Short mmCIF file of C-alpha atoms in Angstrom, two decimals:
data_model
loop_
_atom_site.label_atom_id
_atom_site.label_comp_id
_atom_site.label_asym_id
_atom_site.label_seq_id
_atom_site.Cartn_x
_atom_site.Cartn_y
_atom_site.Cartn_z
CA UNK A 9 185.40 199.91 -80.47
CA UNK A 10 183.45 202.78 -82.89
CA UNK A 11 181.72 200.89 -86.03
CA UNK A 12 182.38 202.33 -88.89
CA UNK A 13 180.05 202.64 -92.05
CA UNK A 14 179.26 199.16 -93.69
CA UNK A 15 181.50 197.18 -90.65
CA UNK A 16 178.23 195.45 -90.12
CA UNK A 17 176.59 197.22 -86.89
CA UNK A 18 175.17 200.44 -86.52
CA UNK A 19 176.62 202.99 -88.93
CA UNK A 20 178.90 204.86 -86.67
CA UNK A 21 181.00 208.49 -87.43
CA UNK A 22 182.07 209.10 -90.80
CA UNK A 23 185.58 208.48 -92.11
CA UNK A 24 187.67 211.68 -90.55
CA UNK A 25 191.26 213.28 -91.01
CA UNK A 26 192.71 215.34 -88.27
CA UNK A 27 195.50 217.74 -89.27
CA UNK A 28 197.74 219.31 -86.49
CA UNK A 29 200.76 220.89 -86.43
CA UNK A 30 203.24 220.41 -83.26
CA UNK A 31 205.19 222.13 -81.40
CA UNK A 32 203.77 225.54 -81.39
CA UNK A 33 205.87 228.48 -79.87
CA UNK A 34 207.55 231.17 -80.39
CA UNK A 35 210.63 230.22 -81.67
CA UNK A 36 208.70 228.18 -84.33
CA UNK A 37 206.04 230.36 -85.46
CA UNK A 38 207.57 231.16 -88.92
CA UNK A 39 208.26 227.31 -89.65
CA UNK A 40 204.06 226.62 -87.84
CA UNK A 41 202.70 229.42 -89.90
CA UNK A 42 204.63 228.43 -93.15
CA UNK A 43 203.07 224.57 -92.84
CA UNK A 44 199.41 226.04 -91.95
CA UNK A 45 199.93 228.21 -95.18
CA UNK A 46 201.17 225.15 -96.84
CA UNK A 47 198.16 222.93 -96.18
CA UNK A 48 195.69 225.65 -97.15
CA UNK A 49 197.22 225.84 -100.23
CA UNK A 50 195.81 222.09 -100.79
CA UNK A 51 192.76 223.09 -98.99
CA UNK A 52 191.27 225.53 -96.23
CA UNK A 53 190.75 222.61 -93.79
CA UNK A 54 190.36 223.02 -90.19
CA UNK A 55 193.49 222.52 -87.70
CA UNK A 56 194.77 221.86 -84.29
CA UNK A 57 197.78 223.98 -83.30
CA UNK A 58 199.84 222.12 -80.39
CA UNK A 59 201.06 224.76 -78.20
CA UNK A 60 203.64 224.76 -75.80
CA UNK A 61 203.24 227.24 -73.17
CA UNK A 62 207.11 227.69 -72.28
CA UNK A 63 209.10 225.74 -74.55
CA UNK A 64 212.36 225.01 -74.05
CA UNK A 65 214.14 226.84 -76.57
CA UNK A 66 213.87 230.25 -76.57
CA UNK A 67 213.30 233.07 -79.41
CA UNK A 68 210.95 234.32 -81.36
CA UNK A 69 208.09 236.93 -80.74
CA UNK A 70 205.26 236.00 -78.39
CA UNK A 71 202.97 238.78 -79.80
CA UNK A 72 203.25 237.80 -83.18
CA UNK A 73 202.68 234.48 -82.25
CA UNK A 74 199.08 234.73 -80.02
CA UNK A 75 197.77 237.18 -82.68
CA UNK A 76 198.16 234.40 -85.30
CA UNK A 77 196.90 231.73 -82.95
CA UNK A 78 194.10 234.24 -82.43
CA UNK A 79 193.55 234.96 -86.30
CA UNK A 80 192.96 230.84 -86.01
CA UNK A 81 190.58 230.16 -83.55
CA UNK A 82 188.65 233.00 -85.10
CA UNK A 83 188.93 230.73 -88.19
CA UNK A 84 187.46 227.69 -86.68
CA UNK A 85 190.91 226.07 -86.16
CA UNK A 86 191.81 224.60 -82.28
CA UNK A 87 194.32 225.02 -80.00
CA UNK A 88 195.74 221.84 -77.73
CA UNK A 89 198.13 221.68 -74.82
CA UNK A 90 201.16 220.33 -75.48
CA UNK A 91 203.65 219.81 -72.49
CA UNK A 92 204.10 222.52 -71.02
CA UNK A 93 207.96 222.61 -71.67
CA UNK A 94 208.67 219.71 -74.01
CA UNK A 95 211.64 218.68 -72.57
CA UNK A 96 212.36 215.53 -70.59
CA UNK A 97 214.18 216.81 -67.23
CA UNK A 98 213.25 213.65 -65.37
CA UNK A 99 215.96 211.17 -63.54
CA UNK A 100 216.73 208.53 -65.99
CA UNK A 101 216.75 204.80 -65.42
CA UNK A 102 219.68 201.93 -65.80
CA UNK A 103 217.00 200.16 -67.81
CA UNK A 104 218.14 199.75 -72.04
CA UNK A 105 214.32 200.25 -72.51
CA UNK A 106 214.42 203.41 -70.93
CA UNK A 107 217.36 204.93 -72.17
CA UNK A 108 216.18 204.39 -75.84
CA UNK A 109 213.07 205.61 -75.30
CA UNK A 110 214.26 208.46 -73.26
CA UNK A 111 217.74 209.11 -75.43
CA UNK A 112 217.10 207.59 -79.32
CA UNK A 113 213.98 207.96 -80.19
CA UNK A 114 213.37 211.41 -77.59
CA UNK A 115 214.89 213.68 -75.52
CA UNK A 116 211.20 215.67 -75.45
CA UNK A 117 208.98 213.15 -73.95
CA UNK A 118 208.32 215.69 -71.14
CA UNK A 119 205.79 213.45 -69.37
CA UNK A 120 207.19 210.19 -69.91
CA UNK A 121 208.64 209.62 -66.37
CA UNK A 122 206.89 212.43 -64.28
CA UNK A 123 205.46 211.58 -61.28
CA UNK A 124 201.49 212.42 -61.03
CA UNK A 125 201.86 215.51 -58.96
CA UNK A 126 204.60 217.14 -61.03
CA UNK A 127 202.39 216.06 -63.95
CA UNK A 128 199.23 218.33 -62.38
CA UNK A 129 200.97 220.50 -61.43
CA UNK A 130 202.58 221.27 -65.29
CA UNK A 131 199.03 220.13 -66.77
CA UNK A 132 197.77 222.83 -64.40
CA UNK A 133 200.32 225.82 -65.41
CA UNK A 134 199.70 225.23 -68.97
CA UNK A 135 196.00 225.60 -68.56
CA UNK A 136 196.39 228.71 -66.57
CA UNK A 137 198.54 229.99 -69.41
CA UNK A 138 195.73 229.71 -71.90
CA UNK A 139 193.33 230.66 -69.53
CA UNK A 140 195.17 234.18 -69.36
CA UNK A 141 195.04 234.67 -73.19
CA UNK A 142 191.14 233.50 -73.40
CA UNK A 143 192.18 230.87 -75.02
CA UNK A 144 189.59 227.54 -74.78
CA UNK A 145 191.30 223.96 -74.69
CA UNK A 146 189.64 220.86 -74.90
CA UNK A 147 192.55 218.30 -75.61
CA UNK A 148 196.00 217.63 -74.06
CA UNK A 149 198.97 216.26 -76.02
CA UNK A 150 202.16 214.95 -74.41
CA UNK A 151 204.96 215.63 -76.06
CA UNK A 152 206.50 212.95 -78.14
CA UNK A 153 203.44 211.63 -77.71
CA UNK A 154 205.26 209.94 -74.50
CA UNK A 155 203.39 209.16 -70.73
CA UNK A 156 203.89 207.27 -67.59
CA UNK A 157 201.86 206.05 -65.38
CA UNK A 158 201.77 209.52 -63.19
CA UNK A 159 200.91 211.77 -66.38
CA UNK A 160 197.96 209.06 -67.37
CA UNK A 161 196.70 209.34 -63.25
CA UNK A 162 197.27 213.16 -63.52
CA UNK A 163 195.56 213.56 -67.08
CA UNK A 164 192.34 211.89 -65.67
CA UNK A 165 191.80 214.25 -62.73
CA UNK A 166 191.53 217.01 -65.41
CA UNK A 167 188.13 217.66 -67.92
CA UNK A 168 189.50 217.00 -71.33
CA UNK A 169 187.76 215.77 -73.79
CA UNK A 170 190.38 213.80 -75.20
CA UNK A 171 194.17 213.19 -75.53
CA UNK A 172 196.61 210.88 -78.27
CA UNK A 173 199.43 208.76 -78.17
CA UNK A 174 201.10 207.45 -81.83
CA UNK A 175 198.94 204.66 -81.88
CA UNK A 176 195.45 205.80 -80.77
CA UNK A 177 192.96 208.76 -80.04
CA UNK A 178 191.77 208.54 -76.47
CA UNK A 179 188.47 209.84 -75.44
CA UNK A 180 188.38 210.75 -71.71
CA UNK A 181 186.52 210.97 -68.79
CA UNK A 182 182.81 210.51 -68.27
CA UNK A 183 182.48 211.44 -71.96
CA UNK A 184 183.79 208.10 -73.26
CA UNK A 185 181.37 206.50 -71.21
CA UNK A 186 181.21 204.86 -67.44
CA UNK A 187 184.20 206.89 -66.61
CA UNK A 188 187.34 205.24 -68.63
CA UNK A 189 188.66 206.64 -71.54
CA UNK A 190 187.62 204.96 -75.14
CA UNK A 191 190.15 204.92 -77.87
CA UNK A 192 190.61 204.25 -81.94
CA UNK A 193 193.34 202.73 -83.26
CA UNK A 194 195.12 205.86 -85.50
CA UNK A 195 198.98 205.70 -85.78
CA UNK A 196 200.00 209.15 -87.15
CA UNK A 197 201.41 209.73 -90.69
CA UNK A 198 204.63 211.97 -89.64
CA UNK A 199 207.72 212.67 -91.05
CA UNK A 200 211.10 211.94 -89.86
CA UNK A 201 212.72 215.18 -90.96
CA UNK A 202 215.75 215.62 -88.50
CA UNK A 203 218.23 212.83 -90.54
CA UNK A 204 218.72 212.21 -94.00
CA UNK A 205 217.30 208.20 -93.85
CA UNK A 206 214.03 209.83 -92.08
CA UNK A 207 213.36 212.24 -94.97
CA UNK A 208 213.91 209.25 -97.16
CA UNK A 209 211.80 206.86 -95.73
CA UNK A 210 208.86 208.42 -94.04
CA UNK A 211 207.00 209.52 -96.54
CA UNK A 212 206.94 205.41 -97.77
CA UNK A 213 206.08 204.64 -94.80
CA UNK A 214 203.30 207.42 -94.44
CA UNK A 215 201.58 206.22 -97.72
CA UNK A 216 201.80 202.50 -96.08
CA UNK A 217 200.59 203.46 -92.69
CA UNK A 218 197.21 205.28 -95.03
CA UNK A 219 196.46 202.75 -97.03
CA UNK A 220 196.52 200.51 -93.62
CA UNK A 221 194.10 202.70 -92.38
CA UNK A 222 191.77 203.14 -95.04
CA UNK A 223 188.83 201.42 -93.18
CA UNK A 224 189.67 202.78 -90.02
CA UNK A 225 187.53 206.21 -88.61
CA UNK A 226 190.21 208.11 -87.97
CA UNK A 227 193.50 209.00 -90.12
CA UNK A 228 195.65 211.72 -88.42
CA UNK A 229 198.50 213.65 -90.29
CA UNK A 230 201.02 215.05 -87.85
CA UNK A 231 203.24 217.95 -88.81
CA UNK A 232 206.46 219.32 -87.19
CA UNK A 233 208.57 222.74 -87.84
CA UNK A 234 211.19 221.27 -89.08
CA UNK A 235 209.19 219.47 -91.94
CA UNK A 236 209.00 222.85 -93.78
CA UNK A 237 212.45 223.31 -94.20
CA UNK A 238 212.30 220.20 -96.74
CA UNK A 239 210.38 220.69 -100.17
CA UNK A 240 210.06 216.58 -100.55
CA UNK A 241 208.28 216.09 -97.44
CA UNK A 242 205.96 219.68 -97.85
CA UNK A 243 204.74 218.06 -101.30
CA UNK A 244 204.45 214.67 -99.75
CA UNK A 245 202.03 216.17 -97.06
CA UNK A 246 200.23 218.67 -99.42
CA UNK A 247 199.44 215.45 -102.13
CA UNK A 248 198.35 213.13 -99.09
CA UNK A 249 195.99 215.83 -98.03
CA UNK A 250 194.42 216.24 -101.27
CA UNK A 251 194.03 212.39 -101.44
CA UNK A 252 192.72 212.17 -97.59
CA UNK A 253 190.05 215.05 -98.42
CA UNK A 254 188.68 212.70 -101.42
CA UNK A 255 187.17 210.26 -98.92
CA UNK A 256 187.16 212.40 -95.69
CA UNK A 257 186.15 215.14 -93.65
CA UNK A 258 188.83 217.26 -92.10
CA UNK A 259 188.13 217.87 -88.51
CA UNK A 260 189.83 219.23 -85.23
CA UNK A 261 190.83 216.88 -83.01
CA UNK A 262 188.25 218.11 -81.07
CA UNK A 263 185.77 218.15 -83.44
CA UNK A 264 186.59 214.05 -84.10
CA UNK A 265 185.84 214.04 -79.80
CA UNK A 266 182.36 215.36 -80.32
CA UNK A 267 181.33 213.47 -83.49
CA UNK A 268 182.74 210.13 -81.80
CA UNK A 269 180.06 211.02 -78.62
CA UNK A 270 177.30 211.65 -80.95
CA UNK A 271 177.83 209.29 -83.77
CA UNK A 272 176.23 211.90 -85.92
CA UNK A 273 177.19 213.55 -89.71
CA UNK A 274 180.70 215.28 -88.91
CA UNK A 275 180.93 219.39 -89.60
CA UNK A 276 183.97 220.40 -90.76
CA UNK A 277 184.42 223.47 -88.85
CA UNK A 278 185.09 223.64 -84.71
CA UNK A 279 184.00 226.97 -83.25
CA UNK A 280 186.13 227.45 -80.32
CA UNK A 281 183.27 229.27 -78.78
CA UNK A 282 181.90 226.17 -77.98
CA UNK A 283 184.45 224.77 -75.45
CA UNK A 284 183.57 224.39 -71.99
CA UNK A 285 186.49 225.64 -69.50
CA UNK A 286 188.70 223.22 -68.05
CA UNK A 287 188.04 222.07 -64.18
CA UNK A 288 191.38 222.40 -61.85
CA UNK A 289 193.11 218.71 -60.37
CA UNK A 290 191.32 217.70 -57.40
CA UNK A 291 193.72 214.73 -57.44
CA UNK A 292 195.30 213.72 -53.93
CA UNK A 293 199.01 213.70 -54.48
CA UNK A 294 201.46 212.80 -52.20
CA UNK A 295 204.69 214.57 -51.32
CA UNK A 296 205.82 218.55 -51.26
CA UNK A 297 203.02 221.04 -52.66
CA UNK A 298 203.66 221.76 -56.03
CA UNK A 299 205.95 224.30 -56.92
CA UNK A 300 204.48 227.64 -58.99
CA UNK A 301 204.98 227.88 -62.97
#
């Protein structure tokens, strides 16, 4: 556990807010670049663009697409891996547990059933995509925020610096310390924009989920394509930024990695120059060799 200012222990990192914005590709660049113009409307805050290296629904213009996410590393913004197609093409279970998770509440949760050595092996291919476009990457988020047991085994054998469920930021590797990964409690603030009751109630449930968290280090404020296409919810995120930045420090996700290993004053800016390249799987996975991207 990280103490926090006035918990009572040593004075630990300063009260954060990590803005990202999901689901990066092609065929949502307009709706990504409309909520990154959105946010810097409140403020010009730093970001983490989730990208998807070949996402499963196609369209769009790759150029226009890397010269932006270019134009925002340049800026000081970050770029994660997300999935690598963020789609769930796994067998599916008998189990009712499974076929919610896996059916109602995602049909995206790419690494929710994988086994480890499909998991490298996609982990693997998405980092080779950003290696081609010079692109650094110090964080890895599944899509849906969903993993198994085999994506958690394969995730480890990478370097990250860090990866996130719904619930919790997860430091990882030998930078959390004696080798397991360290985490905060930080259930995202996102919208439910795809039904009618969503739109309704997120944005309640948002402002109850931040007030929960008011003590905690870490808020995060998640942001999805389709979000943009309703005004309600684009005001409701612009007016809980502005509220966020009154008692925190806007920070890449990476950024929050590096100020939670040195417990010092957070800057609100992460030069992507300063990422350290990725190290390949040495994990020893059974079965066929993996198949090329």
């Amino acid at each position: 556990m990280f103490p926090t200012e006035g918990s009572g222990g040593q004075a630990g990192p300063a009260p954060a807010l990590c803005v990202s914005i999901h689901d990066v590709a092609p065929a949502t660049w307009d709706e990504c670049a409309r909520l990154a113009a959105a946010l810097r409307e409140v403020a010009d805050i730093p970001l983490t663009w989730l990208v998807v290296p070949q996402y499963h629904r196609g369209g769009g213009d790759p150029v226009r697409m890397e010269a932006g996410l270019d134009e925002a590393l340049a800026r000081g913004d970050e770029l994660a891996l997300h999935g690598f197609t963020h789609l769930d093409t796994a067998p599916r279970g008998p189990g009712l547990s499974e076929r919610f998770l896996r059916g109602t509440y995602s049909h995206e949760g790419e690494f929710v059933a994988l086994p480890a050595n499909e998991a490298a092996r996609r982990i693997q291919c998405g980092l080779d995509w950003f290696a081609a476009r010079g692109w650094p990457v110090r964080g890895f988020v599944p899509p849906a925020w969903l993993m198994g047991e085999g994506a958690w085994q394969a995730l480890r054998a990478f370097d990250f610096d860090y990866t996130t469920t719904f619930r919790r930021f997860h430091l990882l590797g030998s930078r959390a310390g004696a080798g397991s990964a360290a985490t905060v409690l930080s259930p995202s603030l996102v919208y439910a924009a795809r039904n009618r009751s969503g739109r309704l109630a997120s944005p309640l449930l948002a402002d109850v989920l931040a007030l929960a968290l008011a003590r905690q280090p870490l808020i995060r404020l998640s942001l999805h394509p389709p979000d943009v296409r309703h005004p309600r919810l684009l005001r409701h995120a612009q007016a809980t930024l502005a509220r966020l930045l009154a008692t925190r420090t806007a920070l890449t996700k990476a950024g929050f990695a590096q100020q939670l290993l040195t417990s010092t004053v957070p800057s609100n800016r992460h030069l992507a120059s300063s990422a350290h390249p990725i190290r390949r799987s040495t994990t020893d996975q059974p079965g066929a060799a993996p198949r090329a991207c």
